[in-house]
PDB file of C-alpha atoms in Angstrom:
ATOM      1  CA  UNK A1475      27.621  15.284   1.402  1.00  0.00           C
ATOM      2  CA  UNK A1476      27.400  19.094   1.455  1.00  0.00           C
ATOM      3  CA  UNK A1477      24.265  20.965   2.394  1.00  0.00           C
ATOM      4  CA  UNK A1478      23.533  24.521   1.376  1.00  0.00           C
ATOM      5  CA  UNK A1479      20.711  26.974   1.960  1.00  0.00           C
ATOM      6  CA  UNK A1480      17.377  25.270   2.397  1.00  0.00           C
ATOM      7  CA  UNK A1481      18.928  21.826   2.643  1.00  0.00           C
ATOM      8  CA  UNK A1482      20.977  22.985   5.632  1.00  0.00           C
ATOM      9  CA  UNK A1483      17.812  24.398   7.190  1.00  0.00           C
ATOM     10  CA  UNK A1484      16.075  21.058   6.718  1.00  0.00           C
ATOM     11  CA  UNK A1485      19.022  19.172   8.189  1.00  0.00           C
ATOM     12  CA  UNK A1486      19.042  21.354  11.291  1.00  0.00           C
ATOM     13  CA  UNK A1487      15.276  21.276  11.664  1.00  0.00           C
ATOM     14  CA  UNK A1488      15.017  17.504  11.256  1.00  0.00           C
ATOM     15  CA  UNK A1489      17.790  16.945  13.774  1.00  0.00           C
ATOM     16  CA  UNK A1490      16.395  19.247  16.456  1.00  0.00           C
ATOM     17  CA  UNK A1491      16.232  17.287  19.701  1.00  0.00           C
ATOM     18  CA  UNK A1492      12.895  15.720  20.527  1.00  0.00           C
ATOM     19  CA  UNK A1493      12.514  17.817  23.667  1.00  0.00           C
ATOM     20  CA  UNK A1494      12.662  20.941  21.544  1.00  0.00           C
ATOM     21  CA  UNK A1495      10.374  19.405  18.941  1.00  0.00           C
ATOM     22  CA  UNK A1496       7.757  18.683  21.565  1.00  0.00           C
ATOM     23  CA  UNK A1497       7.575  22.430  22.260  1.00  0.00           C
ATOM     24  CA  UNK A1498       6.703  23.104  18.628  1.00  0.00           C
ATOM     25  CA  UNK A1499       3.083  24.015  17.947  1.00  0.00           C
ATOM     26  CA  UNK A1500       0.879  21.499  16.226  1.00  0.00           C
ATOM     27  CA  UNK A1501       2.058  20.993  12.660  1.00  0.00           C
ATOM     28  CA  UNK A1502       0.294  22.715   9.816  1.00  0.00           C
ATOM     29  CA  UNK A1503      -1.230  20.605   7.054  1.00  0.00           C
ATOM     30  CA  UNK A1504       1.934  20.570   4.928  1.00  0.00           C
ATOM     31  CA  UNK A1505       4.196  19.486   7.769  1.00  0.00           C
ATOM     32  CA  UNK A1506       1.636  16.924   8.952  1.00  0.00           C
ATOM     33  CA  UNK A1507       1.614  15.421   5.454  1.00  0.00           C
ATOM     34  CA  UNK A1508       5.410  15.348   5.405  1.00  0.00           C
ATOM     35  CA  UNK A1509       5.526  13.770   8.866  1.00  0.00           C
ATOM     36  CA  UNK A1510       3.057  11.096   7.824  1.00  0.00           C
ATOM     37  CA  UNK A1511       5.039  10.418   4.668  1.00  0.00           C
ATOM     38  CA  UNK A1512       8.243  10.060   6.707  1.00  0.00           C
ATOM     39  CA  UNK A1513       6.511   7.491   8.908  1.00  0.00           C
ATOM     40  CA  UNK A1514       4.850   5.672   6.017  1.00  0.00           C
ATOM     41  CA  UNK A1515       8.002   5.478   3.907  1.00  0.00           C
ATOM     42  CA  UNK A1516      10.287   4.131   6.621  1.00  0.00           C
ATOM     43  CA  UNK A1517      10.726   0.493   7.458  1.00  0.00           C
ATOM     44  CA  UNK A1518      11.108  -0.992  10.907  1.00  0.00           C
ATOM     45  CA  UNK A1519      14.869  -1.018  10.432  1.00  0.00           C
ATOM     46  CA  UNK A1520      14.783   2.641   9.334  1.00  0.00           C
ATOM     47  CA  UNK A1521      12.924   3.565  12.515  1.00  0.00           C
ATOM     48  CA  UNK A1522      15.374   1.516  14.569  1.00  0.00           C
ATOM     49  CA  UNK A1523      18.140   3.567  12.964  1.00  0.00           C
ATOM     50  CA  UNK A1524      16.319   6.779  13.922  1.00  0.00           C
ATOM     51  CA  UNK A1525      15.996   5.532  17.522  1.00  0.00           C
ATOM     52  CA  UNK A1526      19.687   4.539  17.622  1.00  0.00           C
ATOM     53  CA  UNK A1527      20.684   7.937  16.207  1.00  0.00           C
ATOM     54  CA  UNK A1528      18.552   9.737  18.806  1.00  0.00           C
ATOM     55  CA  UNK A1529      19.899   7.593  21.640  1.00  0.00           C
ATOM     56  CA  UNK A1530      23.512   8.053  20.538  1.00  0.00           C
ATOM     57  CA  UNK A1531      23.001  11.775  20.215  1.00  0.00           C
ATOM     58  CA  UNK A1532      21.399  12.114  23.637  1.00  0.00           C
ATOM     59  CA  UNK A1533      23.998   9.830  25.181  1.00  0.00           C
ATOM     60  CA  UNK A1534      26.702  12.177  23.893  1.00  0.00           C
ATOM     61  CA  UNK A1535      25.485  14.913  26.242  1.00  0.00           C
ATOM     62  CA  UNK A1536      27.709  15.671  29.241  1.00  0.00           C
ATOM     63  CA  UNK A1537      24.575  15.149  31.350  1.00  0.00           C
ATOM     64  CA  UNK A1538      24.829  11.436  30.547  1.00  0.00           C
ATOM     65  CA  UNK A1539      28.427  11.160  31.747  1.00  0.00           C
ATOM     66  CA  UNK A1540      28.904   8.169  34.007  1.00  0.00           C
ATOM     67  CA  UNK A1541      25.713   6.511  32.816  1.00  0.00           C
ATOM     68  CA  UNK A1542      26.459   5.665  29.194  1.00  0.00           C
ATOM     69  CA  UNK A1543      29.508   5.715  26.989  1.00  0.00           C
ATOM     70  CA  UNK A1544      29.251   6.352  23.272  1.00  0.00           C
ATOM     71  CA  UNK A1545      31.509   4.462  20.886  1.00  0.00           C
ATOM     72  CA  UNK A1546      32.600   7.290  18.583  1.00  0.00           C
ATOM     73  CA  UNK A1547      33.113   5.052  15.572  1.00  0.00           C
ATOM     74  CA  UNK A1548      29.677   3.464  16.028  1.00  0.00           C
ATOM     75  CA  UNK A1549      28.133   6.940  16.461  1.00  0.00           C
ATOM     76  CA  UNK A1550      29.840   8.113  13.278  1.00  0.00           C
ATOM     77  CA  UNK A1551      28.454   5.108  11.391  1.00  0.00           C
ATOM     78  CA  UNK A1552      24.944   5.778  12.688  1.00  0.00           C
ATOM     79  CA  UNK A1553      25.323   9.457  11.685  1.00  0.00           C
ATOM     80  CA  UNK A1554      26.305   8.393   8.160  1.00  0.00           C
ATOM     81  CA  UNK A1555      23.363   5.995   7.920  1.00  0.00           C
ATOM     82  CA  UNK A1556      21.021   8.687   9.255  1.00  0.00           C
ATOM     83  CA  UNK A1557      22.306  11.132   6.623  1.00  0.00           C
ATOM     84  CA  UNK A1558      21.557   8.558   3.919  1.00  0.00           C
ATOM     85  CA  UNK A1559      18.065   7.947   5.326  1.00  0.00           C
ATOM     86  CA  UNK A1560      17.397  11.687   5.646  1.00  0.00           C
ATOM     87  CA  UNK A1561      18.526  12.302   2.074  1.00  0.00           C
ATOM     88  CA  UNK A1562      16.448   9.403   0.727  1.00  0.00           C
ATOM     89  CA  UNK A1563      13.319  10.486   2.547  1.00  0.00           C
ATOM     90  CA  UNK A1564      13.486  14.163   1.613  1.00  0.00           C
ATOM     91  CA  UNK A1565      14.829  13.896  -1.917  1.00  0.00           C
ATOM     92  CA  UNK A1566      13.060  10.748  -3.119  1.00  0.00           C
ATOM     93  CA  UNK A1567      10.403   9.088  -0.979  1.00  0.00           C
ATOM     94  CA  UNK A1568       8.733  12.247   0.353  1.00  0.00           C
ATOM     95  CA  UNK A1569      10.066  14.765  -2.138  1.00  0.00           C
ATOM     96  CA  UNK A1570       6.719  16.363  -3.012  1.00  0.00           C
ATOM     97  CA  UNK A1571       5.755  16.847   0.638  1.00  0.00           C
ATOM     98  CA  UNK A1572       9.237  18.035   1.630  1.00  0.00           C
ATOM     99  CA  UNK A1573       9.286  20.512  -1.233  1.00  0.00           C
ATOM    100  CA  UNK A1574       6.107  22.221  -0.008  1.00  0.00           C
ATOM    101  CA  UNK A1575       7.520  22.631   3.510  1.00  0.00           C
ATOM    102  CA  UNK A1576      10.965  23.668   2.256  1.00  0.00           C
ATOM    103  CA  UNK A1577       9.640  26.236  -0.197  1.00  0.00           C
ATOM    104  CA  UNK A1578       7.597  27.866   2.545  1.00  0.00           C
ATOM    105  CA  UNK A1579      10.794  28.040   4.625  1.00  0.00           C
ATOM    106  CA  UNK A1580       8.811  26.513   7.472  1.00  0.00           C
ATOM    107  CA  UNK A1581      11.505  25.471   9.940  1.00  0.00           C
ATOM    108  CA  UNK A1582       8.931  24.670  12.629  1.00  0.00           C
ATOM    109  CA  UNK A1583       6.989  22.554  10.129  1.00  0.00           C
ATOM    110  CA  UNK A1584      10.127  20.627   9.268  1.00  0.00           C
ATOM    111  CA  UNK A1585      10.792  20.091  12.982  1.00  0.00           C
ATOM    112  CA  UNK A1586       7.245  18.866  13.519  1.00  0.00           C
ATOM    113  CA  UNK A1587       7.555  16.441  10.589  1.00  0.00           C
ATOM    114  CA  UNK A1588      10.853  15.069  11.880  1.00  0.00           C
ATOM    115  CA  UNK A1589       9.416  14.912  15.375  1.00  0.00           C
ATOM    116  CA  UNK A1590       6.605  12.698  14.129  1.00  0.00           C
ATOM    117  CA  UNK A1591       9.100  10.163  12.816  1.00  0.00           C
ATOM    118  CA  UNK A1592      11.058  10.402  16.068  1.00  0.00           C
ATOM    119  CA  UNK A1593       7.910   9.771  18.114  1.00  0.00           C
ATOM    120  CA  UNK A1594       7.105   6.636  16.141  1.00  0.00           C
ATOM    121  CA  UNK A1595      10.709   5.389  16.371  1.00  0.00           C
ATOM    122  CA  UNK A1596      10.690   5.952  20.142  1.00  0.00           C
ATOM    123  CA  UNK A1597       7.310   4.240  20.537  1.00  0.00           C
ATOM    124  CA  UNK A1598       8.521   1.190  18.616  1.00  0.00           C
ATOM    125  CA  UNK A1599      11.681   1.044  20.720  1.00  0.00           C
ATOM    126  CA  UNK A1600       9.630   1.155  23.901  1.00  0.00           C
ATOM    127  CA  UNK A1601       7.564  -1.847  22.757  1.00  0.00           C
ATOM    128  CA  UNK A1602      10.640  -3.980  23.367  1.00  0.00           C
ATOM    129  CA  UNK A1603      10.101  -5.817  26.673  1.00  0.00           C
ATOM    130  CA  UNK A1604      13.673  -5.173  27.844  1.00  0.00           C
ATOM    131  CA  UNK A1605      13.328  -1.445  27.194  1.00  0.00           C
ATOM    132  CA  UNK A1606       9.979  -1.312  28.987  1.00  0.00           C
ATOM    133  CA  UNK A1607      11.391  -3.227  31.941  1.00  0.00           C
ATOM    134  CA  UNK A1608      14.323  -0.798  32.157  1.00  0.00           C
ATOM    135  CA  UNK A1609      11.974   2.181  31.888  1.00  0.00           C
ATOM    136  CA  UNK A1610       9.793   0.924  34.712  1.00  0.00           C
ATOM    137  CA  UNK A1611      12.694  -0.084  37.009  1.00  0.00           C
ATOM    138  CA  UNK A1612      12.413   3.127  39.032  1.00  0.00           C
ATOM    139  CA  UNK A1613       9.059   1.999  40.459  1.00  0.00           C
ATOM    140  CA  UNK A1614      10.791  -0.297  42.929  1.00  0.00           C
ATOM    141  CA  UNK A1615      12.194   2.778  44.686  1.00  0.00           C
ATOM    142  CA  UNK A1616       8.892   4.611  45.174  1.00  0.00           C
ATOM    143  CA  UNK A1617       7.542   4.650  48.718  1.00  0.00           C
ATOM    144  CA  UNK A1618       4.191   2.803  48.536  1.00  0.00           C
ATOM    145  CA  UNK A1619       2.910   4.608  51.644  1.00  0.00           C
ATOM    146  CA  UNK A1620       3.417   7.980  49.952  1.00  0.00           C
ATOM    147  CA  UNK A1621       1.405   6.807  46.939  1.00  0.00           C
ATOM    148  CA  UNK A1622      -1.373   5.414  49.146  1.00  0.00           C
ATOM    149  CA  UNK A1623      -1.548   8.769  50.971  1.00  0.00           C
ATOM    150  CA  UNK A1624      -2.243  10.464  47.635  1.00  0.00           C
ATOM    151  CA  UNK A1625      -5.374   8.368  47.199  1.00  0.00           C
ATOM    152  CA  UNK A1626      -6.766   9.211  50.642  1.00  0.00           C
TER     153      UNK A1626
END
């Protein structure tokens, strides 16, 4: 699939890492509507795909070396599925909302809309008991006395 012009802008904006998206100002009305449409028009399995795509992308960073290993063929498959989802959402399911944001050339609005979907995908992933247990595992290494001293 080839992207040109505005479509390339949308692809880059929607794939901006979540850390960068969180620095984006609050979305304007058009991007908020697009973000809500992206959430409303995705299924649980779509949002799982978004979470897998985000995790595979973050895991590909050299900063993750030694902690996780990315299967390149699995990552490529997830990228292909994400491209299909992205295309479906912007060109069919949320076309009217995407068109407003695209025509205004609002890159930050597109980032905010994509970030909304990413937030929901991440929240759903974290509802998994195994994920929550892994997230909270660091607590066992905190010095209780240091925490008690904070309360005094």
